[in-house]
Amino acid sequence: MNTVPMTMIQALRSAMDVMMERDPDVVVFGQDVGYFGGVFRVTEGLQAKYGKSRCFDAPISEGGIVGCAVGMGAYGLRPVVEIQFADYFYPASDQIVSEAARLRYRSAGDFTAPITIRMPCGGGIYGGQTHSQSPEALFTHVCGIRTVMPSNPYDAKGLLISSIENNDPVIFLEPKRLYNGPFDGHHDRPVVPWSKHEMGNVPEGYYTVPLESAKVFKPGKDVTVITYGTMVWVTECAARETGIDAEIIDLRSIWPLDLETIVESVKKTRRCVVVHEATRTSGFGAELLSLVQENCFYHLEAPIERVAGYDTPYPHAQEWAYFPGPERVGAALKRAMGD
Amino acid sequence: MNQPQALRLHVPEPTGRPGCETDFSYLHVSPAGAVRRPPVDTVPQETSDLTFQLIRVLDHDGAAVGPWAPQVDAAILRKGLRAMLKTRTFDARMLIAQRQKKLSFYMQSLGEEAIGSAHALALVDGDMCFPTYRQQSLLLSRDDVPMWELMCQLMSNERDPMKGRQLPVMYSYKRAGFFSISGNLATQYIQAVGWAMASAIKGDTKIASAWIGDGATAEADFHTALTFAHVYRAPVILNVVNNQWAISTFQAIAGGESTTFAARGVGSGIASLRVDGNDFLAVYAASQWAAERARSNLGPTLIEWVTYRAGPHSTSDDPTKYRPADDWARFPLGDPIARLKQHLVRIGEWSDAQHQQVQKELEAEVAAAQKEAERYGTLLDHRMPSAAGIFEDVYETMPAHLRRQRQEMGV
């Protein structure tokens, strides 16, 4: 298949394009996603190509957008809807938690919600309190939904196609900090575009990256780092700068997850660090710590470390004091190594 | 300059409380036949006047009068009467079964039987209702939903189609156009709009029918549904069943004071009607009008059905603690069954003897269905669907963590 350089934005757009072409039941809608092509350009050109009945603008109502998608799913469509920022999914909570997640279960399979809810997430862009949050733990706690987050264009397209094809409701979180290029936390250095990176080479047509499959992003032997999204790149940088040979696992599917890959790695390295941007207390990292403790206790040689956002709302001016950059991750890697 | 007066918070109250009669003049009841019938392609804002009047067909003497009187075969009306009687008989029987602890919980629709029974006649196979927990008449008016199976759901027994996962009355019948009921109020209202939009996207001919109570109109999903239905001109009927009560809360606390729920529709650009919900003929005529509108690509219709919740909110509720015990007897729109019966007798299509005969037949039918359902267990004997089944249908295929948890349970 022909492979071309794509940013994460182009890769996500390509995924929707491919699926709209393949499946006439795929519809795309949300705030500003139609004519304008989305505030991040992710749906650019789709309305012109597929028409207003397949890709259209929606009123500013997150509950309405998700509720409509649930109804469309019950009819037999496969809606892919966008919440402009993950920070604004809260008004749709009832529709996500009480409806989309439970429809198959409560109706014993009579009705299903094969919907995908895309949400740009994450910080590191001076987004302040309501343009930077990482709410994945609010979804992973909900039975019946899948939560997915890519860290590069190749995975973004393959995972989005898998999510759209999946018959369960999927929360598809897109780290907007990675939209145009990888970001390792060094905000004072120029950002390298995806075109300069091999993971920016994306097949033009249909392919999938399976759900519930983690990727060993970088093999290593000293310590296992379990992470996802932007922090994959931050962790890689921290490993390089500390000289610690970390094995970095990019979860890709946050929940349900690929436990096997995690356990195999921790049993090998015997040390573990969990890294995420989201706030610490009751964050998804707590679940990861529990899983590693339950499954790898007798193999561990050090306490499991956790690097996360502080338990505060996401600040504006203090962005880089808040964002868990390579220095904080590096310090945790050293602690895990007993230094 | 005058000293401003201290502001006062207004908290609406029903006129009637236990030991004190309700003043039903707030209802604004129009005489039967008095309200005009606009063409189905009417402009939404031109239905404004209709939202403060009440469409009624059956007059005090049981005659069908006015422009909304439908041309309908007596056989259909007899079928409707039977459906209402069946619903009431079913409700009464299940109430007793709940008191006998054969099921954990029940909700009657006493007094509201006409709305679902007549509305169902305006829909066709393939249309989809998004009901609340008080539209059992939509199911009981159908011939193809076995009554015993509904009872199995209520008893959460071995043949419960919901596999014991749902509270009683939270039915789901896709093949009968009855969407899965959720405990969360109003959520289905916007889903119905989405379903209708999907039908339009696919160039289908099916329409959706959304259901909500007066109290739940205060939920955000009511407003989003109206907005989306209007914006996309969705083929949906937006039903508001105003039975005056949301558990203990009078409809004025939901925002009904000095206005109507039908008026909300016009404010959102949706053609809206306010209809006597206890008048089977008016329900049938208005439902047909709205269905024709939707099916002709003319857009959504909101209908406020004015009725009265004659029974307790649920088997967990005691209405004598918040409203007069004899309230229903004073409700000016009466009993839907008595009114249709009076009409049919008047036109020579029904008699007391026939009524008693059908009532007897239905009681036997319901008793037989209950006997059949109880063969598969009741809450008393704990013959329930398997515990292993609780892990199924969370996802399409069972993820590893649920397989592990099922193994832990040892089943």
PDB file of N, CA, C and O in Angstrom, chain A residues 24-25 53 56-59 61 64 67-68 70-72 74-75 77 94-95 98-99 103-108 110-111 144-145 167-168 255 259, chain B residues 161-162 165-166 172-174 179-182 184 187 190-191 194-195 197-199 201-202 204 221 224 228 232 390 392-396 401 404:
ATOM      1  N   PRO A  24     -21.289   2.990   4.167  1.00  0.00           N
ATOM      2  CA  PRO A  24     -22.236   4.109   4.019  1.00  0.00           C
ATOM      3  C   PRO A  24     -22.970   4.450   5.323  1.00  0.00           C
ATOM      4  O   PRO A  24     -23.638   5.475   5.402  1.00  0.00           O
ATOM      5  N   ASP A  25     -22.840   3.603   6.347  1.00  0.00           N
ATOM      6  CA  ASP A  25     -23.490   3.890   7.626  1.00  0.00           C
ATOM      7  C   ASP A  25     -22.641   4.773   8.538  1.00  0.00           C
ATOM      8  O   ASP A  25     -23.088   5.186   9.610  1.00  0.00           O
ATOM      9  N   SER A  53     -25.361  15.085   4.460  1.00  0.00           N
ATOM     10  CA  SER A  53     -26.057  14.073   5.254  1.00  0.00           C
ATOM     11  C   SER A  53     -25.082  13.082   5.878  1.00  0.00           C
ATOM     12  O   SER A  53     -25.463  12.304   6.740  1.00  0.00           O
ATOM     13  N   PHE A  56     -21.763  16.692   9.110  1.00  0.00           N
ATOM     14  CA  PHE A  56     -22.492  17.952   9.318  1.00  0.00           C
ATOM     15  C   PHE A  56     -22.190  18.610  10.664  1.00  0.00           C
ATOM     16  O   PHE A  56     -21.706  17.980  11.595  1.00  0.00           O
ATOM     17  N   ASP A  57     -22.489  19.899  10.692  1.00  0.00           N
ATOM     18  CA  ASP A  57     -22.304  20.706  11.905  1.00  0.00           C
ATOM     19  C   ASP A  57     -23.421  20.416  12.897  1.00  0.00           C
ATOM     20  O   ASP A  57     -24.555  20.138  12.507  1.00  0.00           O
ATOM     21  N   ALA A  58     -23.085  20.536  14.177  1.00  0.00           N
ATOM     22  CA  ALA A  58     -24.066  20.270  15.237  1.00  0.00           C
ATOM     23  C   ALA A  58     -24.195  21.485  16.152  1.00  0.00           C
ATOM     24  O   ALA A  58     -23.261  22.285  16.271  1.00  0.00           O
ATOM     25  N   PRO A  59     -25.348  21.608  16.814  1.00  0.00           N
ATOM     26  CA  PRO A  59     -25.489  22.653  17.830  1.00  0.00           C
ATOM     27  C   PRO A  59     -24.482  22.433  18.966  1.00  0.00           C
ATOM     28  O   PRO A  59     -23.985  21.314  19.145  1.00  0.00           O
ATOM     29  N   SER A  61     -23.985  21.386  21.946  1.00  0.00           N
ATOM     30  CA  SER A  61     -24.682  20.593  22.958  1.00  0.00           C
ATOM     31  C   SER A  61     -24.051  19.207  22.985  1.00  0.00           C
ATOM     32  O   SER A  61     -24.366  18.352  22.156  1.00  0.00           O
ATOM     33  N   GLY A  64     -26.495  16.532  23.556  1.00  0.00           N
ATOM     34  CA  GLY A  64     -27.281  16.338  22.339  1.00  0.00           C
ATOM     35  C   GLY A  64     -26.512  15.557  21.288  1.00  0.00           C
ATOM     36  O   GLY A  64     -27.061  14.646  20.654  1.00  0.00           O
ATOM     37  N   GLY A  67     -26.162  11.950  22.621  1.00  0.00           N
ATOM     38  CA  GLY A  67     -27.491  11.330  22.677  1.00  0.00           C
ATOM     39  C   GLY A  67     -28.017  10.999  21.291  1.00  0.00           C
ATOM     40  O   GLY A  67     -28.575   9.924  21.051  1.00  0.00           O
ATOM     41  N   CYS A  68     -27.831  11.917  20.363  1.00  0.00           N
ATOM     42  CA  CYS A  68     -28.213  11.685  18.965  1.00  0.00           C
ATOM     43  C   CYS A  68     -27.456  10.497  18.394  1.00  0.00           C
ATOM     44  O   CYS A  68     -28.026   9.659  17.692  1.00  0.00           O
ATOM     45  N   VAL A  70     -26.250   7.967  19.972  1.00  0.00           N
ATOM     46  CA  VAL A  70     -26.773   6.721  20.544  1.00  0.00           C
ATOM     47  C   VAL A  70     -28.030   6.296  19.779  1.00  0.00           C
ATOM     48  O   VAL A  70     -28.188   5.125  19.425  1.00  0.00           O
ATOM     49  N   GLY A  71     -28.909   7.264  19.507  1.00  0.00           N
ATOM     50  CA  GLY A  71     -30.127   6.954  18.753  1.00  0.00           C
ATOM     51  C   GLY A  71     -29.816   6.481  17.342  1.00  0.00           C
ATOM     52  O   GLY A  71     -30.423   5.539  16.831  1.00  0.00           O
ATOM     53  N   MET A  72     -28.841   7.126  16.706  1.00  0.00           N
ATOM     54  CA  MET A  72     -28.436   6.710  15.353  1.00  0.00           C
ATOM     55  C   MET A  72     -27.838   5.309  15.375  1.00  0.00           C
ATOM     56  O   MET A  72     -28.079   4.504  14.464  1.00  0.00           O
ATOM     57  N   ALA A  74     -28.606   2.998  17.474  1.00  0.00           N
ATOM     58  CA  ALA A  74     -29.729   2.067  17.668  1.00  0.00           C
ATOM     59  C   ALA A  74     -30.447   1.812  16.342  1.00  0.00           C
ATOM     60  O   ALA A  74     -30.983   0.732  16.113  1.00  0.00           O
ATOM     61  N   TYR A  75     -30.450   2.804  15.477  1.00  0.00           N
ATOM     62  CA  TYR A  75     -31.069   2.635  14.158  1.00  0.00           C
ATOM     63  C   TYR A  75     -30.217   1.711  13.284  1.00  0.00           C
ATOM     64  O   TYR A  75     -30.745   0.959  12.465  1.00  0.00           O
ATOM     65  N   LEU A  77     -26.805   3.027  12.284  1.00  0.00           N
ATOM     66  CA  LEU A  77     -25.680   3.786  11.731  1.00  0.00           C
ATOM     67  C   LEU A  77     -24.453   3.580  12.621  1.00  0.00           C
ATOM     68  O   LEU A  77     -24.517   2.968  13.684  1.00  0.00           O
ATOM     69  N   ASP A  94     -24.019  11.807  31.178  1.00  0.00           N
ATOM     70  CA  ASP A  94     -25.166  10.918  31.373  1.00  0.00           C
ATOM     71  C   ASP A  94     -25.362  10.035  30.142  1.00  0.00           C
ATOM     72  O   ASP A  94     -25.614   8.837  30.260  1.00  0.00           O
ATOM     73  N   GLN A  95     -25.253  10.631  28.966  1.00  0.00           N
ATOM     74  CA  GLN A  95     -25.443   9.866  27.738  1.00  0.00           C
ATOM     75  C   GLN A  95     -24.317   8.839  27.548  1.00  0.00           C
ATOM     76  O   GLN A  95     -24.556   7.761  27.017  1.00  0.00           O
ATOM     77  N   SER A  98     -24.616   6.397  31.310  1.00  0.00           N
ATOM     78  CA  SER A  98     -25.882   5.703  31.574  1.00  0.00           C
ATOM     79  C   SER A  98     -26.486   5.092  30.332  1.00  0.00           C
ATOM     80  O   SER A  98     -27.347   4.227  30.428  1.00  0.00           O
ATOM     81  N   GLU A  99     -26.088   5.566  29.172  1.00  0.00           N
ATOM     82  CA  GLU A  99     -26.742   5.130  27.945  1.00  0.00           C
ATOM     83  C   GLU A  99     -25.802   4.354  27.020  1.00  0.00           C
ATOM     84  O   GLU A  99     -25.955   3.162  26.859  1.00  0.00           O
ATOM     85  N   LEU A 103     -26.184   0.273  26.963  1.00  0.00           N
ATOM     86  CA  LEU A 103     -27.303  -0.093  26.096  1.00  0.00           C
ATOM     87  C   LEU A 103     -27.305  -1.581  25.753  1.00  0.00           C
ATOM     88  O   LEU A 103     -28.325  -2.261  25.856  1.00  0.00           O
ATOM     89  N   ARG A 104     -26.161  -2.095  25.352  1.00  0.00           N
ATOM     90  CA  ARG A 104     -26.096  -3.519  24.988  1.00  0.00           C
ATOM     91  C   ARG A 104     -26.447  -4.383  26.210  1.00  0.00           C
ATOM     92  O   ARG A 104     -27.222  -5.327  26.099  1.00  0.00           O
ATOM     93  N   TYR A 105     -25.878  -4.038  27.350  1.00  0.00           N
ATOM     94  CA  TYR A 105     -26.064  -4.853  28.559  1.00  0.00           C
ATOM     95  C   TYR A 105     -27.516  -4.831  29.019  1.00  0.00           C
ATOM     96  O   TYR A 105     -28.125  -5.858  29.252  1.00  0.00           O
ATOM     97  N   ARG A 106     -28.075  -3.626  29.117  1.00  0.00           N
ATOM     98  CA  ARG A 106     -29.405  -3.542  29.724  1.00  0.00           C
ATOM     99  C   ARG A 106     -30.470  -4.111  28.802  1.00  0.00           C
ATOM    100  O   ARG A 106     -31.524  -4.536  29.260  1.00  0.00           O
ATOM    101  N   SER A 107     -30.216  -4.103  27.476  1.00  0.00           N
ATOM    102  CA  SER A 107     -31.206  -4.650  26.550  1.00  0.00           C
ATOM    103  C   SER A 107     -30.852  -6.074  26.143  1.00  0.00           C
ATOM    104  O   SER A 107     -31.473  -6.629  25.248  1.00  0.00           O
ATOM    105  N   ALA A 108     -29.868  -6.655  26.807  1.00  0.00           N
ATOM    106  CA  ALA A 108     -29.404  -8.015  26.508  1.00  0.00           C
ATOM    107  C   ALA A 108     -29.114  -8.181  25.012  1.00  0.00           C
ATOM    108  O   ALA A 108     -29.491  -9.165  24.387  1.00  0.00           O
ATOM    109  N   ASP A 110     -30.320  -6.450  22.539  1.00  0.00           N
ATOM    110  CA  ASP A 110     -31.410  -6.040  21.638  1.00  0.00           C
ATOM    111  C   ASP A 110     -31.000  -4.774  20.870  1.00  0.00           C
ATOM    112  O   ASP A 110     -31.268  -4.639  19.680  1.00  0.00           O
ATOM    113  N   PHE A 111     -30.370  -3.851  21.566  1.00  0.00           N
ATOM    114  CA  PHE A 111     -29.875  -2.612  20.949  1.00  0.00           C
ATOM    115  C   PHE A 111     -28.388  -2.447  21.288  1.00  0.00           C
ATOM    116  O   PHE A 111     -27.949  -2.884  22.352  1.00  0.00           O
ATOM    117  N   GLY A 144     -18.349  -1.009  30.012  1.00  0.00           N
ATOM    118  CA  GLY A 144     -19.064  -1.044  28.732  1.00  0.00           C
ATOM    119  C   GLY A 144     -18.513  -0.111  27.678  1.00  0.00           C
ATOM    120  O   GLY A 144     -18.978  -0.150  26.541  1.00  0.00           O
ATOM    121  N   ILE A 145     -17.563   0.752  28.038  1.00  0.00           N
ATOM    122  CA  ILE A 145     -16.952   1.575  26.994  1.00  0.00           C
ATOM    123  C   ILE A 145     -15.469   1.235  26.875  1.00  0.00           C
ATOM    124  O   ILE A 145     -14.855   0.703  27.795  1.00  0.00           O
ATOM    125  N   ASN A 167     -17.998  -2.634  17.565  1.00  0.00           N
ATOM    126  CA  ASN A 167     -19.420  -2.488  17.877  1.00  0.00           C
ATOM    127  C   ASN A 167     -19.687  -2.018  19.302  1.00  0.00           C
ATOM    128  O   ASN A 167     -20.842  -1.925  19.711  1.00  0.00           O
ATOM    129  N   ASP A 168     -18.642  -1.720  20.056  1.00  0.00           N
ATOM    130  CA  ASP A 168     -18.800  -1.123  21.387  1.00  0.00           C
ATOM    131  C   ASP A 168     -18.573   0.384  21.272  1.00  0.00           C
ATOM    132  O   ASP A 168     -17.876   0.841  20.373  1.00  0.00           O
ATOM    133  N   TRP A 255      -8.300   1.199  28.283  1.00  0.00           N
ATOM    134  CA  TRP A 255      -9.128   0.171  28.926  1.00  0.00           C
ATOM    135  C   TRP A 255     -10.239  -0.234  27.983  1.00  0.00           C
ATOM    136  O   TRP A 255     -10.865   0.660  27.404  1.00  0.00           O
ATOM    137  N   LEU A 259      -2.981  -6.586  29.179  1.00  0.00           N
ATOM    138  CA  LEU A 259      -2.256  -6.868  30.429  1.00  0.00           C
ATOM    139  C   LEU A 259      -1.017  -7.728  30.186  1.00  0.00           C
ATOM    140  O   LEU A 259       0.009  -7.564  30.834  1.00  0.00           O
TER     141      LEU A 259
ATOM    142  N   PRO B 161     -36.302 -11.817  29.151  1.00  0.00           N
ATOM    143  CA  PRO B 161     -35.500 -11.454  27.982  1.00  0.00           C
ATOM    144  C   PRO B 161     -34.334 -10.523  28.330  1.00  0.00           C
ATOM    145  O   PRO B 161     -33.352 -10.461  27.593  1.00  0.00           O
ATOM    146  N   MET B 162     -34.439  -9.778  29.439  1.00  0.00           N
ATOM    147  CA  MET B 162     -33.351  -8.892  29.860  1.00  0.00           C
ATOM    148  C   MET B 162     -32.363  -9.621  30.773  1.00  0.00           C
ATOM    149  O   MET B 162     -31.495  -9.005  31.383  1.00  0.00           O
ATOM    150  N   ARG B 165     -31.103  -8.461  34.335  1.00  0.00           N
ATOM    151  CA  ARG B 165     -30.190  -7.327  34.550  1.00  0.00           C
ATOM    152  C   ARG B 165     -30.919  -6.030  34.854  1.00  0.00           C
ATOM    153  O   ARG B 165     -30.328  -5.076  35.351  1.00  0.00           O
ATOM    154  N   GLN B 166     -32.189  -5.977  34.492  1.00  0.00           N
ATOM    155  CA  GLN B 166     -32.917  -4.705  34.574  1.00  0.00           C
ATOM    156  C   GLN B 166     -34.015  -4.760  35.627  1.00  0.00           C
ATOM    157  O   GLN B 166     -34.635  -5.794  35.852  1.00  0.00           O
ATOM    158  N   SER B 172     -37.488  -4.052  26.689  1.00  0.00           N
ATOM    159  CA  SER B 172     -36.844  -3.692  25.421  1.00  0.00           C
ATOM    160  C   SER B 172     -37.390  -4.632  24.358  1.00  0.00           C
ATOM    161  O   SER B 172     -37.307  -5.854  24.519  1.00  0.00           O
ATOM    162  N   TYR B 173     -38.005  -4.087  23.322  1.00  0.00           N
ATOM    163  CA  TYR B 173     -38.558  -4.926  22.237  1.00  0.00           C
ATOM    164  C   TYR B 173     -38.277  -4.276  20.892  1.00  0.00           C
ATOM    165  O   TYR B 173     -39.138  -3.625  20.317  1.00  0.00           O
ATOM    166  N   LYS B 174     -37.092  -4.477  20.394  1.00  0.00           N
ATOM    167  CA  LYS B 174     -36.714  -3.867  19.118  1.00  0.00           C
ATOM    168  C   LYS B 174     -37.700  -4.272  18.023  1.00  0.00           C
ATOM    169  O   LYS B 174     -38.153  -3.431  17.245  1.00  0.00           O
ATOM    170  N   PHE B 179     -38.030   0.873  22.205  1.00  0.00           N
ATOM    171  CA  PHE B 179     -36.616   1.016  22.576  1.00  0.00           C
ATOM    172  C   PHE B 179     -36.401   0.644  24.045  1.00  0.00           C
ATOM    173  O   PHE B 179     -37.286   0.841  24.880  1.00  0.00           O
ATOM    174  N   SER B 180     -35.203   0.151  24.328  1.00  0.00           N
ATOM    175  CA  SER B 180     -34.804  -0.239  25.683  1.00  0.00           C
ATOM    176  C   SER B 180     -35.006   0.903  26.677  1.00  0.00           C
ATOM    177  O   SER B 180     -34.498   2.011  26.491  1.00  0.00           O
ATOM    178  N   ILE B 181     -35.754   0.621  27.750  1.00  0.00           N
ATOM    179  CA  ILE B 181     -36.035   1.655  28.753  1.00  0.00           C
ATOM    180  C   ILE B 181     -34.860   1.784  29.714  1.00  0.00           C
ATOM    181  O   ILE B 181     -34.285   0.792  30.152  1.00  0.00           O
ATOM    182  N   SER B 182     -34.521   3.018  30.029  1.00  0.00           N
ATOM    183  CA  SER B 182     -33.444   3.303  30.964  1.00  0.00           C
ATOM    184  C   SER B 182     -34.023   3.989  32.193  1.00  0.00           C
ATOM    185  O   SER B 182     -35.027   4.689  32.107  1.00  0.00           O
ATOM    186  N   ASN B 184     -32.611   6.375  33.645  1.00  0.00           N
ATOM    187  CA  ASN B 184     -32.229   7.792  33.589  1.00  0.00           C
ATOM    188  C   ASN B 184     -33.245   8.583  32.786  1.00  0.00           C
ATOM    189  O   ASN B 184     -33.411   8.361  31.593  1.00  0.00           O
ATOM    190  N   THR B 187     -33.219  10.752  28.812  1.00  0.00           N
ATOM    191  CA  THR B 187     -32.117  10.415  27.899  1.00  0.00           C
ATOM    192  C   THR B 187     -32.639   9.920  26.550  1.00  0.00           C
ATOM    193  O   THR B 187     -32.042  10.175  25.517  1.00  0.00           O
ATOM    194  N   ILE B 190     -33.672  12.617  23.312  1.00  0.00           N
ATOM    195  CA  ILE B 190     -32.725  13.033  22.270  1.00  0.00           C
ATOM    196  C   ILE B 190     -32.306  11.836  21.417  1.00  0.00           C
ATOM    197  O   ILE B 190     -32.058  11.965  20.219  1.00  0.00           O
ATOM    198  N   GLN B 191     -32.284  10.654  22.013  1.00  0.00           N
ATOM    199  CA  GLN B 191     -31.947   9.455  21.221  1.00  0.00           C
ATOM    200  C   GLN B 191     -32.999   9.219  20.135  1.00  0.00           C
ATOM    201  O   GLN B 191     -32.669   8.810  19.015  1.00  0.00           O
ATOM    202  N   GLY B 194     -32.152  11.385  17.313  1.00  0.00           N
ATOM    203  CA  GLY B 194     -31.030  10.810  16.560  1.00  0.00           C
ATOM    204  C   GLY B 194     -31.490   9.660  15.669  1.00  0.00           C
ATOM    205  O   GLY B 194     -31.068   9.546  14.514  1.00  0.00           O
ATOM    206  N   TRP B 195     -32.378   8.828  16.210  1.00  0.00           N
ATOM    207  CA  TRP B 195     -32.907   7.696  15.424  1.00  0.00           C
ATOM    208  C   TRP B 195     -33.661   8.237  14.204  1.00  0.00           C
ATOM    209  O   TRP B 195     -33.491   7.731  13.080  1.00  0.00           O
ATOM    210  N   MET B 197     -33.249  11.138  12.771  1.00  0.00           N
ATOM    211  CA  MET B 197     -32.259  11.714  11.852  1.00  0.00           C
ATOM    212  C   MET B 197     -31.614  10.609  11.015  1.00  0.00           C
ATOM    213  O   MET B 197     -31.387  10.776   9.812  1.00  0.00           O
ATOM    214  N   ALA B 198     -31.328   9.472  11.662  1.00  0.00           N
ATOM    215  CA  ALA B 198     -30.727   8.346  10.941  1.00  0.00           C
ATOM    216  C   ALA B 198     -31.663   7.870   9.839  1.00  0.00           C
ATOM    217  O   ALA B 198     -31.229   7.591   8.709  1.00  0.00           O
ATOM    218  N   SER B 199     -32.952   7.789  10.150  1.00  0.00           N
ATOM    219  CA  SER B 199     -33.929   7.368   9.149  1.00  0.00           C
ATOM    220  C   SER B 199     -33.923   8.332   7.960  1.00  0.00           C
ATOM    221  O   SER B 199     -34.007   7.922   6.802  1.00  0.00           O
ATOM    222  N   ILE B 201     -31.327  10.303   7.136  1.00  0.00           N
ATOM    223  CA  ILE B 201     -30.021  10.191   6.467  1.00  0.00           C
ATOM    224  C   ILE B 201     -30.040   9.046   5.458  1.00  0.00           C
ATOM    225  O   ILE B 201     -29.508   9.151   4.358  1.00  0.00           O
ATOM    226  N   LYS B 202     -30.705   7.942   5.839  1.00  0.00           N
ATOM    227  CA  LYS B 202     -30.738   6.777   4.963  1.00  0.00           C
ATOM    228  C   LYS B 202     -31.859   6.846   3.924  1.00  0.00           C
ATOM    229  O   LYS B 202     -32.028   5.905   3.138  1.00  0.00           O
ATOM    230  N   ASP B 204     -34.968   6.621   4.485  1.00  0.00           N
ATOM    231  CA  ASP B 204     -35.958   5.622   4.906  1.00  0.00           C
ATOM    232  C   ASP B 204     -37.349   6.284   4.984  1.00  0.00           C
ATOM    233  O   ASP B 204     -37.488   7.490   4.716  1.00  0.00           O
ATOM    234  N   ASP B 221     -31.862  16.980  28.487  1.00  0.00           N
ATOM    235  CA  ASP B 221     -32.072  16.232  27.246  1.00  0.00           C
ATOM    236  C   ASP B 221     -33.395  16.595  26.568  1.00  0.00           C
ATOM    237  O   ASP B 221     -33.544  16.414  25.360  1.00  0.00           O
ATOM    238  N   THR B 224     -32.338  19.639  24.502  1.00  0.00           N
ATOM    239  CA  THR B 224     -31.472  19.296  23.369  1.00  0.00           C
ATOM    240  C   THR B 224     -32.292  18.583  22.301  1.00  0.00           C
ATOM    241  O   THR B 224     -32.089  18.807  21.113  1.00  0.00           O
ATOM    242  N   PHE B 228     -32.385  19.837  18.475  1.00  0.00           N
ATOM    243  CA  PHE B 228     -31.911  18.989  17.370  1.00  0.00           C
ATOM    244  C   PHE B 228     -33.066  18.639  16.422  1.00  0.00           C
ATOM    245  O   PHE B 228     -32.893  18.636  15.204  1.00  0.00           O
ATOM    246  N   TYR B 232     -32.630  19.885  12.518  1.00  0.00           N
ATOM    247  CA  TYR B 232     -32.490  18.924  11.421  1.00  0.00           C
ATOM    248  C   TYR B 232     -33.835  18.476  10.855  1.00  0.00           C
ATOM    249  O   TYR B 232     -33.891  17.539  10.053  1.00  0.00           O
ATOM    250  N   ILE B 390     -24.027 -12.351  33.990  1.00  0.00           N
ATOM    251  CA  ILE B 390     -23.844 -10.915  34.280  1.00  0.00           C
ATOM    252  C   ILE B 390     -22.621 -10.349  33.570  1.00  0.00           C
ATOM    253  O   ILE B 390     -22.503  -9.146  33.405  1.00  0.00           O
ATOM    254  N   GLU B 392     -21.777 -11.136  30.453  1.00  0.00           N
ATOM    255  CA  GLU B 392     -22.008 -11.077  29.005  1.00  0.00           C
ATOM    256  C   GLU B 392     -22.663  -9.758  28.614  1.00  0.00           C
ATOM    257  O   GLU B 392     -23.383  -9.155  29.414  1.00  0.00           O
ATOM    258  N   ASP B 393     -22.464  -9.364  27.383  1.00  0.00           N
ATOM    259  CA  ASP B 393     -23.101  -8.174  26.802  1.00  0.00           C
ATOM    260  C   ASP B 393     -22.614  -6.843  27.390  1.00  0.00           C
ATOM    261  O   ASP B 393     -23.182  -5.799  27.107  1.00  0.00           O
ATOM    262  N   VAL B 394     -21.590  -6.901  28.267  1.00  0.00           N
ATOM    263  CA  VAL B 394     -20.989  -5.628  28.688  1.00  0.00           C
ATOM    264  C   VAL B 394     -20.307  -5.033  27.456  1.00  0.00           C
ATOM    265  O   VAL B 394     -20.452  -3.851  27.147  1.00  0.00           O
ATOM    266  N   TYR B 395     -19.584  -5.911  26.762  1.00  0.00           N
ATOM    267  CA  TYR B 395     -18.993  -5.601  25.460  1.00  0.00           C
ATOM    268  C   TYR B 395     -19.491  -6.662  24.483  1.00  0.00           C
ATOM    269  O   TYR B 395     -20.043  -7.683  24.894  1.00  0.00           O
ATOM    270  N   GLU B 396     -19.244  -6.433  23.195  1.00  0.00           N
ATOM    271  CA  GLU B 396     -19.673  -7.434  22.215  1.00  0.00           C
ATOM    272  C   GLU B 396     -18.957  -8.761  22.463  1.00  0.00           C
ATOM    273  O   GLU B 396     -19.577  -9.819  22.460  1.00  0.00           O
ATOM    274  N   HIS B 401     -10.393  -9.104  31.301  1.00  0.00           N
ATOM    275  CA  HIS B 401     -10.640  -8.849  32.727  1.00  0.00           C
ATOM    276  C   HIS B 401     -11.998  -9.402  33.157  1.00  0.00           C
ATOM    277  O   HIS B 401     -12.156  -9.863  34.286  1.00  0.00           O
ATOM    278  N   ARG B 404     -11.645 -13.166  33.574  1.00  0.00           N
ATOM    279  CA  ARG B 404     -11.006 -13.469  34.873  1.00  0.00           C
ATOM    280  C   ARG B 404     -12.006 -13.331  36.019  1.00  0.00           C
ATOM    281  O   ARG B 404     -12.063 -14.168  36.916  1.00  0.00           O
TER     282      ARG B 404
END
